[in-house]
Amino acid sequence: MIAIETFVHILDLVGTFVFAISGAVAAVNRRLDIFGILVLSFVAGNVGGITRDVLIGAVPPAALTDGLYLLVSVMAGLITFFWYAGIDRLRSPVLLFDAGGLSLFAVAGAQKAIEFGLNPVMAALLGMLTGIGGGMMRDVLLAEVPQVLRSDLYAVAALAGASIVVIGDWLGLSYGVSAPAGAALCFGLRFMAIRYGWHLPAAHLSARQRAETDYSDDGNAR
């Protein structure tokens, strides 16, 4: 029987790998050199976990003390650099790997927060932050608006997956049950949102457009 700590570590490493793939693919799409690709791989794969560890007091963060995190990030970057054509054959590869990393990090982050004694609400929120942190930093470095602020149910999916882990812990369920369920829910929501365009309500007019609309309606500036 695998201990919870070992299971969380495995999820962390797998999540790091798939998020690092998403970062590397995004870097290749923006025509970065191999160093830039490796940097984006590490950032996308580890910033979420580093942020989580700093906030819960697990310092220094695991990504900076365990060489496996750097190793899997570099492997993901190199695989993408040399075999990008194979990866790119996947439908929407960045979104696919991003959704996988999001689900794994969300459940692992929530469980680690629970282990450090956070209350259920904060544990779920920290699980969400673990999932979205790497993708946000990746997009910032690529000078893009972070997907979490514009994508279909990105943060909501992470929060839903983390909440399943928290609820499972509250009900006394095994992490081996709640983690797969939470990851599946998160990935499923994200996949369905991408495929069918599910999204939260958004503002359709900018402040300037609204001002211009008000002016044209009244004939006077407000």
PDB file of C-alpha atoms in Angstrom:
ATOM      1  CA  MET A   1       0.000   0.000   0.000  1.00  0.00           C
ATOM      2  CA  ILE A   2       1.477   3.332  -1.100  1.00  0.00           C
ATOM      3  CA  ALA A   3       1.675   5.941   1.645  1.00  0.00           C
ATOM      4  CA  ILE A   4      -0.216   9.190   1.101  1.00  0.00           C
ATOM      5  CA  GLU A   5       3.027  11.197   1.092  1.00  0.00           C
ATOM      6  CA  THR A   6       4.457   8.970  -1.655  1.00  0.00           C
ATOM      7  CA  PHE A   7       1.245   9.171  -3.677  1.00  0.00           C
ATOM      8  CA  VAL A   8       1.196  12.982  -3.426  1.00  0.00           C
ATOM      9  CA  HIS A   9       4.845  13.068  -4.485  1.00  0.00           C
ATOM     10  CA  ILE A  10       4.102  10.915  -7.525  1.00  0.00           C
ATOM     11  CA  LEU A  11       1.154  13.120  -8.509  1.00  0.00           C
ATOM     12  CA  ASP A  12       3.362  16.182  -8.062  1.00  0.00           C
ATOM     13  CA  LEU A  13       6.008  14.767 -10.391  1.00  0.00           C
ATOM     14  CA  VAL A  14       3.510  13.650 -13.025  1.00  0.00           C
ATOM     15  CA  GLY A  15       1.780  17.020 -12.847  1.00  0.00           C
ATOM     16  CA  THR A  16       5.151  18.729 -13.158  1.00  0.00           C
ATOM     17  CA  PHE A  17       5.930  16.717 -16.288  1.00  0.00           C
ATOM     18  CA  VAL A  18       2.660  17.388 -18.092  1.00  0.00           C
ATOM     19  CA  PHE A  19       2.637  21.076 -17.160  1.00  0.00           C
ATOM     20  CA  ALA A  20       6.272  21.313 -18.288  1.00  0.00           C
ATOM     21  CA  ILE A  21       5.226  19.811 -21.628  1.00  0.00           C
ATOM     22  CA  SER A  22       2.570  22.524 -21.966  1.00  0.00           C
ATOM     23  CA  GLY A  23       5.139  25.193 -21.200  1.00  0.00           C
ATOM     24  CA  ALA A  24       7.610  23.742 -23.701  1.00  0.00           C
ATOM     25  CA  VAL A  25       4.975  23.486 -26.442  1.00  0.00           C
ATOM     26  CA  ALA A  26       3.946  27.092 -25.859  1.00  0.00           C
ATOM     27  CA  ALA A  27       7.626  28.113 -26.030  1.00  0.00           C
ATOM     28  CA  VAL A  28       8.155  26.251 -29.311  1.00  0.00           C
ATOM     29  CA  ASN A  29       5.042  27.893 -30.747  1.00  0.00           C
ATOM     30  CA  ARG A  30       6.570  31.277 -29.899  1.00  0.00           C
ATOM     31  CA  ARG A  31       9.878  30.212 -31.522  1.00  0.00           C
ATOM     32  CA  LEU A  32      12.015  30.416 -28.378  1.00  0.00           C
ATOM     33  CA  ASP A  33      15.465  28.830 -28.403  1.00  0.00           C
ATOM     34  CA  ILE A  34      16.256  25.665 -26.456  1.00  0.00           C
ATOM     35  CA  PHE A  35      17.213  27.608 -23.313  1.00  0.00           C
ATOM     36  CA  GLY A  36      13.934  29.499 -23.416  1.00  0.00           C
ATOM     37  CA  ILE A  37      12.073  26.230 -23.883  1.00  0.00           C
ATOM     38  CA  LEU A  38      13.737  24.704 -20.826  1.00  0.00           C
ATOM     39  CA  VAL A  39      13.014  27.820 -18.762  1.00  0.00           C
ATOM     40  CA  LEU A  40       9.334  27.758 -19.743  1.00  0.00           C
ATOM     41  CA  SER A  41       9.236  24.020 -18.963  1.00  0.00           C
ATOM     42  CA  PHE A  42      10.545  24.579 -15.445  1.00  0.00           C
ATOM     43  CA  VAL A  43       8.354  27.609 -14.803  1.00  0.00           C
ATOM     44  CA  ALA A  44       5.137  25.989 -16.020  1.00  0.00           C
ATOM     45  CA  GLY A  45       5.877  22.769 -14.179  1.00  0.00           C
ATOM     46  CA  ASN A  46       7.030  24.141 -10.839  1.00  0.00           C
ATOM     47  CA  VAL A  47       5.807  27.657 -10.023  1.00  0.00           C
ATOM     48  CA  GLY A  48       2.436  26.400  -8.783  1.00  0.00           C
ATOM     49  CA  GLY A  49       4.047  23.902  -6.412  1.00  0.00           C
ATOM     50  CA  ILE A  50       6.652  26.406  -5.227  1.00  0.00           C
ATOM     51  CA  THR A  51       3.917  28.949  -4.443  1.00  0.00           C
ATOM     52  CA  ARG A  52       1.946  26.310  -2.543  1.00  0.00           C
ATOM     53  CA  ASP A  53       4.937  25.218  -0.470  1.00  0.00           C
ATOM     54  CA  VAL A  54       5.902  28.781   0.415  1.00  0.00           C
ATOM     55  CA  LEU A  55       2.369  29.617   1.540  1.00  0.00           C
ATOM     56  CA  ILE A  56       1.992  26.564   3.780  1.00  0.00           C
ATOM     57  CA  GLY A  57       5.485  26.888   5.228  1.00  0.00           C
ATOM     58  CA  ALA A  58       7.002  23.834   3.537  1.00  0.00           C
ATOM     59  CA  VAL A  59      10.286  25.593   2.885  1.00  0.00           C
ATOM     60  CA  PRO A  60      12.524  25.348   1.069  1.00  0.00           C
ATOM     61  CA  PRO A  61      10.013  24.219  -1.599  1.00  0.00           C
ATOM     62  CA  ALA A  62      10.236  20.641  -2.802  1.00  0.00           C
ATOM     63  CA  ALA A  63      10.925  21.779  -6.376  1.00  0.00           C
ATOM     64  CA  LEU A  64      14.136  23.453  -5.166  1.00  0.00           C
ATOM     65  CA  THR A  65      15.398  20.632  -2.960  1.00  0.00           C
ATOM     66  CA  ASP A  66      14.355  17.499  -4.875  1.00  0.00           C
ATOM     67  CA  GLY A  67      16.331  17.127  -8.107  1.00  0.00           C
ATOM     68  CA  LEU A  68      13.582  15.000  -9.639  1.00  0.00           C
ATOM     69  CA  TYR A  69      11.465  18.119 -10.261  1.00  0.00           C
ATOM     70  CA  LEU A  70      14.237  19.732 -12.292  1.00  0.00           C
ATOM     71  CA  LEU A  71      14.940  16.445 -14.045  1.00  0.00           C
ATOM     72  CA  VAL A  72      11.367  15.847 -15.216  1.00  0.00           C
ATOM     73  CA  SER A  73      11.066  19.504 -16.289  1.00  0.00           C
ATOM     74  CA  VAL A  74      14.230  19.293 -18.385  1.00  0.00           C
ATOM     75  CA  MET A  75      13.134  15.944 -19.834  1.00  0.00           C
ATOM     76  CA  ALA A  76       9.786  17.450 -20.849  1.00  0.00           C
ATOM     77  CA  GLY A  77      11.532  20.386 -22.492  1.00  0.00           C
ATOM     78  CA  LEU A  78      13.992  18.202 -24.403  1.00  0.00           C
ATOM     79  CA  ILE A  79      11.297  15.751 -25.526  1.00  0.00           C
ATOM     80  CA  THR A  80       9.255  18.649 -26.857  1.00  0.00           C
ATOM     81  CA  PHE A  81      12.272  20.261 -28.544  1.00  0.00           C
ATOM     82  CA  PHE A  82      13.373  17.111 -30.387  1.00  0.00           C
ATOM     83  CA  TRP A  83       9.970  15.475 -30.996  1.00  0.00           C
ATOM     84  CA  TYR A  84       7.668  18.445 -31.269  1.00  0.00           C
ATOM     85  CA  ALA A  85       6.131  17.122 -34.485  1.00  0.00           C
ATOM     86  CA  GLY A  86       4.897  14.016 -32.671  1.00  0.00           C
ATOM     87  CA  ILE A  87       3.480  15.982 -29.777  1.00  0.00           C
ATOM     88  CA  ASP A  88       1.883  18.525 -32.101  1.00  0.00           C
ATOM     89  CA  ARG A  89      -0.162  15.793 -33.781  1.00  0.00           C
ATOM     90  CA  LEU A  90      -2.306  15.730 -30.666  1.00  0.00           C
ATOM     91  CA  ARG A  91      -5.444  17.827 -30.906  1.00  0.00           C
ATOM     92  CA  SER A  92      -4.849  21.116 -29.113  1.00  0.00           C
ATOM     93  CA  PRO A  93      -1.695  19.788 -27.388  1.00  0.00           C
ATOM     94  CA  VAL A  94      -1.120  22.789 -25.122  1.00  0.00           C
ATOM     95  CA  LEU A  95      -4.677  22.679 -23.799  1.00  0.00           C
ATOM     96  CA  LEU A  96      -4.585  18.892 -23.367  1.00  0.00           C
ATOM     97  CA  PHE A  97      -1.375  18.840 -21.322  1.00  0.00           C
ATOM     98  CA  ASP A  98      -2.417  21.966 -19.473  1.00  0.00           C
ATOM     99  CA  ALA A  99      -5.697  20.319 -18.426  1.00  0.00           C
ATOM    100  CA  GLY A 100      -3.840  17.215 -17.271  1.00  0.00           C
ATOM    101  CA  GLY A 101      -1.379  19.212 -15.200  1.00  0.00           C
ATOM    102  CA  LEU A 102      -4.176  21.344 -13.798  1.00  0.00           C
ATOM    103  CA  SER A 103      -6.087  18.321 -12.509  1.00  0.00           C
ATOM    104  CA  LEU A 104      -3.067  16.593 -10.979  1.00  0.00           C
ATOM    105  CA  PHE A 105      -1.741  19.720  -9.290  1.00  0.00           C
ATOM    106  CA  ALA A 106      -5.143  20.717  -7.943  1.00  0.00           C
ATOM    107  CA  VAL A 107      -5.668  17.437  -6.078  1.00  0.00           C
ATOM    108  CA  ALA A 108      -2.045  17.144  -4.931  1.00  0.00           C
ATOM    109  CA  GLY A 109      -2.037  20.747  -3.729  1.00  0.00           C
ATOM    110  CA  ALA A 110      -5.245  20.315  -1.769  1.00  0.00           C
ATOM    111  CA  GLN A 111      -3.986  17.133  -0.083  1.00  0.00           C
ATOM    112  CA  LYS A 112      -0.677  18.706   0.892  1.00  0.00           C
ATOM    113  CA  ALA A 113      -2.522  21.700   2.343  1.00  0.00           C
ATOM    114  CA  ILE A 114      -4.697  19.331   4.406  1.00  0.00           C
ATOM    115  CA  GLU A 115      -1.580  17.559   5.689  1.00  0.00           C
ATOM    116  CA  PHE A 116      -0.216  20.910   6.885  1.00  0.00           C
ATOM    117  CA  GLY A 117      -3.374  21.596   8.868  1.00  0.00           C
ATOM    118  CA  LEU A 118      -5.182  24.152   6.713  1.00  0.00           C
ATOM    119  CA  ASN A 119      -8.942  24.339   7.080  1.00  0.00           C
ATOM    120  CA  PRO A 120     -11.057  22.835   4.268  1.00  0.00           C
ATOM    121  CA  VAL A 121     -11.850  26.117   2.495  1.00  0.00           C
ATOM    122  CA  MET A 122      -8.236  27.266   2.452  1.00  0.00           C
ATOM    123  CA  ALA A 123      -7.047  23.798   1.403  1.00  0.00           C
ATOM    124  CA  ALA A 124      -9.379  23.855  -1.613  1.00  0.00           C
ATOM    125  CA  LEU A 125      -8.272  27.366  -2.564  1.00  0.00           C
ATOM    126  CA  LEU A 126      -4.613  26.415  -2.229  1.00  0.00           C
ATOM    127  CA  GLY A 127      -5.212  23.373  -4.409  1.00  0.00           C
ATOM    128  CA  MET A 128      -6.678  25.684  -7.036  1.00  0.00           C
ATOM    129  CA  LEU A 129      -3.687  28.034  -6.738  1.00  0.00           C
ATOM    130  CA  THR A 130      -1.294  25.101  -7.138  1.00  0.00           C
ATOM    131  CA  GLY A 131      -3.039  24.195 -10.371  1.00  0.00           C
ATOM    132  CA  ILE A 132      -3.150  27.638 -11.942  1.00  0.00           C
ATOM    133  CA  GLY A 133       0.167  29.104 -10.740  1.00  0.00           C
ATOM    134  CA  GLY A 134       2.500  27.567 -13.324  1.00  0.00           C
ATOM    135  CA  GLY A 135       0.208  28.308 -16.252  1.00  0.00           C
ATOM    136  CA  MET A 136      -0.208  31.909 -15.128  1.00  0.00           C
ATOM    137  CA  MET A 137       3.542  32.497 -14.941  1.00  0.00           C
ATOM    138  CA  ARG A 138       4.051  30.768 -18.298  1.00  0.00           C
ATOM    139  CA  ASP A 139       1.580  33.123 -19.957  1.00  0.00           C
ATOM    140  CA  VAL A 140       3.059  36.176 -18.228  1.00  0.00           C
ATOM    141  CA  LEU A 141       6.536  35.307 -19.536  1.00  0.00           C
ATOM    142  CA  LEU A 142       5.068  34.931 -23.032  1.00  0.00           C
ATOM    143  CA  ALA A 143       3.391  38.353 -22.715  1.00  0.00           C
ATOM    144  CA  GLU A 144      -0.112  36.870 -22.866  1.00  0.00           C
ATOM    145  CA  VAL A 145      -3.157  37.419 -20.697  1.00  0.00           C
ATOM    146  CA  PRO A 146      -3.131  34.377 -18.334  1.00  0.00           C
ATOM    147  CA  GLN A 147      -5.577  31.691 -19.371  1.00  0.00           C
ATOM    148  CA  VAL A 148      -7.030  31.625 -15.871  1.00  0.00           C
ATOM    149  CA  LEU A 149      -8.416  35.120 -16.519  1.00  0.00           C
ATOM    150  CA  ARG A 150      -9.945  34.304 -19.873  1.00  0.00           C
ATOM    151  CA  SER A 151     -10.224  30.555 -20.466  1.00  0.00           C
ATOM    152  CA  ASP A 152     -13.298  28.398 -20.133  1.00  0.00           C
ATOM    153  CA  LEU A 153     -13.724  27.229 -16.517  1.00  0.00           C
ATOM    154  CA  TYR A 154      -9.957  27.094 -15.886  1.00  0.00           C
ATOM    155  CA  ALA A 155      -9.824  28.086 -12.228  1.00  0.00           C
ATOM    156  CA  VAL A 156     -13.325  26.732 -11.597  1.00  0.00           C
ATOM    157  CA  ALA A 157     -12.273  23.263 -12.770  1.00  0.00           C
ATOM    158  CA  ALA A 158      -9.217  23.354 -10.487  1.00  0.00           C
ATOM    159  CA  LEU A 159     -11.324  24.458  -7.536  1.00  0.00           C
ATOM    160  CA  ALA A 160     -13.869  21.713  -8.202  1.00  0.00           C
ATOM    161  CA  GLY A 161     -11.168  19.025  -8.299  1.00  0.00           C
ATOM    162  CA  ALA A 162      -9.510  20.310  -5.130  1.00  0.00           C
ATOM    163  CA  SER A 163     -12.892  20.470  -3.390  1.00  0.00           C
ATOM    164  CA  ILE A 164     -13.498  16.769  -4.058  1.00  0.00           C
ATOM    165  CA  VAL A 165     -10.263  15.948  -2.208  1.00  0.00           C
ATOM    166  CA  VAL A 166     -11.255  18.192   0.698  1.00  0.00           C
ATOM    167  CA  ILE A 167     -14.761  16.723   0.891  1.00  0.00           C
ATOM    168  CA  GLY A 168     -13.350  13.197   0.676  1.00  0.00           C
ATOM    169  CA  ASP A 169     -11.005  13.923   3.574  1.00  0.00           C
ATOM    170  CA  TRP A 170     -13.912  15.345   5.592  1.00  0.00           C
ATOM    171  CA  LEU A 171     -15.948  12.193   4.899  1.00  0.00           C
ATOM    172  CA  GLY A 172     -13.017   9.968   5.845  1.00  0.00           C
ATOM    173  CA  LEU A 173     -12.499   8.596   2.347  1.00  0.00           C
ATOM    174  CA  SER A 174      -9.132   7.284   1.250  1.00  0.00           C
ATOM    175  CA  TYR A 175      -6.984   9.690  -0.754  1.00  0.00           C
ATOM    176  CA  GLY A 176      -6.648   6.898  -3.306  1.00  0.00           C
ATOM    177  CA  VAL A 177     -10.375   7.335  -3.927  1.00  0.00           C
ATOM    178  CA  SER A 178     -10.829  11.097  -3.639  1.00  0.00           C
ATOM    179  CA  ALA A 179      -7.722  12.064  -5.655  1.00  0.00           C
ATOM    180  CA  PRO A 180      -8.643  10.192  -8.867  1.00  0.00           C
ATOM    181  CA  ALA A 181     -12.230  11.405  -8.536  1.00  0.00           C
ATOM    182  CA  GLY A 182     -11.110  15.015  -8.096  1.00  0.00           C
ATOM    183  CA  ALA A 183      -8.612  14.816 -10.943  1.00  0.00           C
ATOM    184  CA  ALA A 184     -11.224  13.263 -13.244  1.00  0.00           C
ATOM    185  CA  LEU A 185     -13.768  15.953 -12.393  1.00  0.00           C
ATOM    186  CA  CYS A 186     -11.245  18.733 -12.978  1.00  0.00           C
ATOM    187  CA  PHE A 187     -10.032  17.294 -16.285  1.00  0.00           C
ATOM    188  CA  GLY A 188     -13.582  16.527 -17.410  1.00  0.00           C
ATOM    189  CA  LEU A 189     -14.831  20.038 -16.696  1.00  0.00           C
ATOM    190  CA  ARG A 190     -11.854  21.596 -18.462  1.00  0.00           C
ATOM    191  CA  PHE A 191     -12.173  19.294 -21.472  1.00  0.00           C
ATOM    192  CA  MET A 192     -15.919  19.871 -21.823  1.00  0.00           C
ATOM    193  CA  ALA A 193     -15.440  23.614 -21.429  1.00  0.00           C
ATOM    194  CA  ILE A 194     -12.866  23.609 -24.224  1.00  0.00           C
ATOM    195  CA  ARG A 195     -14.982  21.444 -26.497  1.00  0.00           C
ATOM    196  CA  TYR A 196     -18.337  23.131 -25.961  1.00  0.00           C
ATOM    197  CA  GLY A 197     -17.232  26.624 -25.052  1.00  0.00           C
ATOM    198  CA  TRP A 198     -18.541  26.624 -21.494  1.00  0.00           C
ATOM    199  CA  HIS A 199     -17.482  29.778 -19.695  1.00  0.00           C
ATOM    200  CA  LEU A 200     -18.415  32.148 -16.922  1.00  0.00           C
ATOM    201  CA  PRO A 201     -20.232  35.411 -17.723  1.00  0.00           C
ATOM    202  CA  ALA A 202     -17.867  38.052 -19.084  1.00  0.00           C
ATOM    203  CA  ALA A 203     -18.113  41.762 -19.723  1.00  0.00           C
ATOM    204  CA  HIS A 204     -18.832  42.405 -23.395  1.00  0.00           C
ATOM    205  CA  LEU A 205     -17.949  46.084 -23.490  1.00  0.00           C
ATOM    206  CA  SER A 206     -14.866  47.846 -22.270  1.00  0.00           C
ATOM    207  CA  ALA A 207     -15.156  50.950 -20.121  1.00  0.00           C
ATOM    208  CA  ARG A 208     -14.269  53.109 -23.111  1.00  0.00           C
ATOM    209  CA  GLN A 209     -16.847  51.419 -25.344  1.00  0.00           C
ATOM    210  CA  ARG A 210     -19.504  51.888 -22.661  1.00  0.00           C
ATOM    211  CA  ALA A 211     -18.619  55.561 -22.381  1.00  0.00           C
ATOM    212  CA  GLU A 212     -18.894  55.939 -26.153  1.00  0.00           C
ATOM    213  CA  THR A 213     -22.216  54.085 -26.128  1.00  0.00           C
ATOM    214  CA  ASP A 214     -23.566  56.330 -23.383  1.00  0.00           C
ATOM    215  CA  TYR A 215     -22.436  59.384 -25.327  1.00  0.00           C
ATOM    216  CA  SER A 216     -24.098  58.250 -28.549  1.00  0.00           C
ATOM    217  CA  ASP A 217     -27.336  57.412 -26.741  1.00  0.00           C
ATOM    218  CA  ASP A 218     -27.644  60.724 -24.913  1.00  0.00           C
ATOM    219  CA  GLY A 219     -25.747  63.014 -27.209  1.00  0.00           C
ATOM    220  CA  ASN A 220     -23.787  64.228 -24.187  1.00  0.00           C
ATOM    221  CA  ALA A 221     -20.773  62.926 -22.355  1.00  0.00           C
ATOM    222  CA  ARG A 222     -21.463  61.699 -18.828  1.00  0.00           C
TER     223      ARG A 222
END
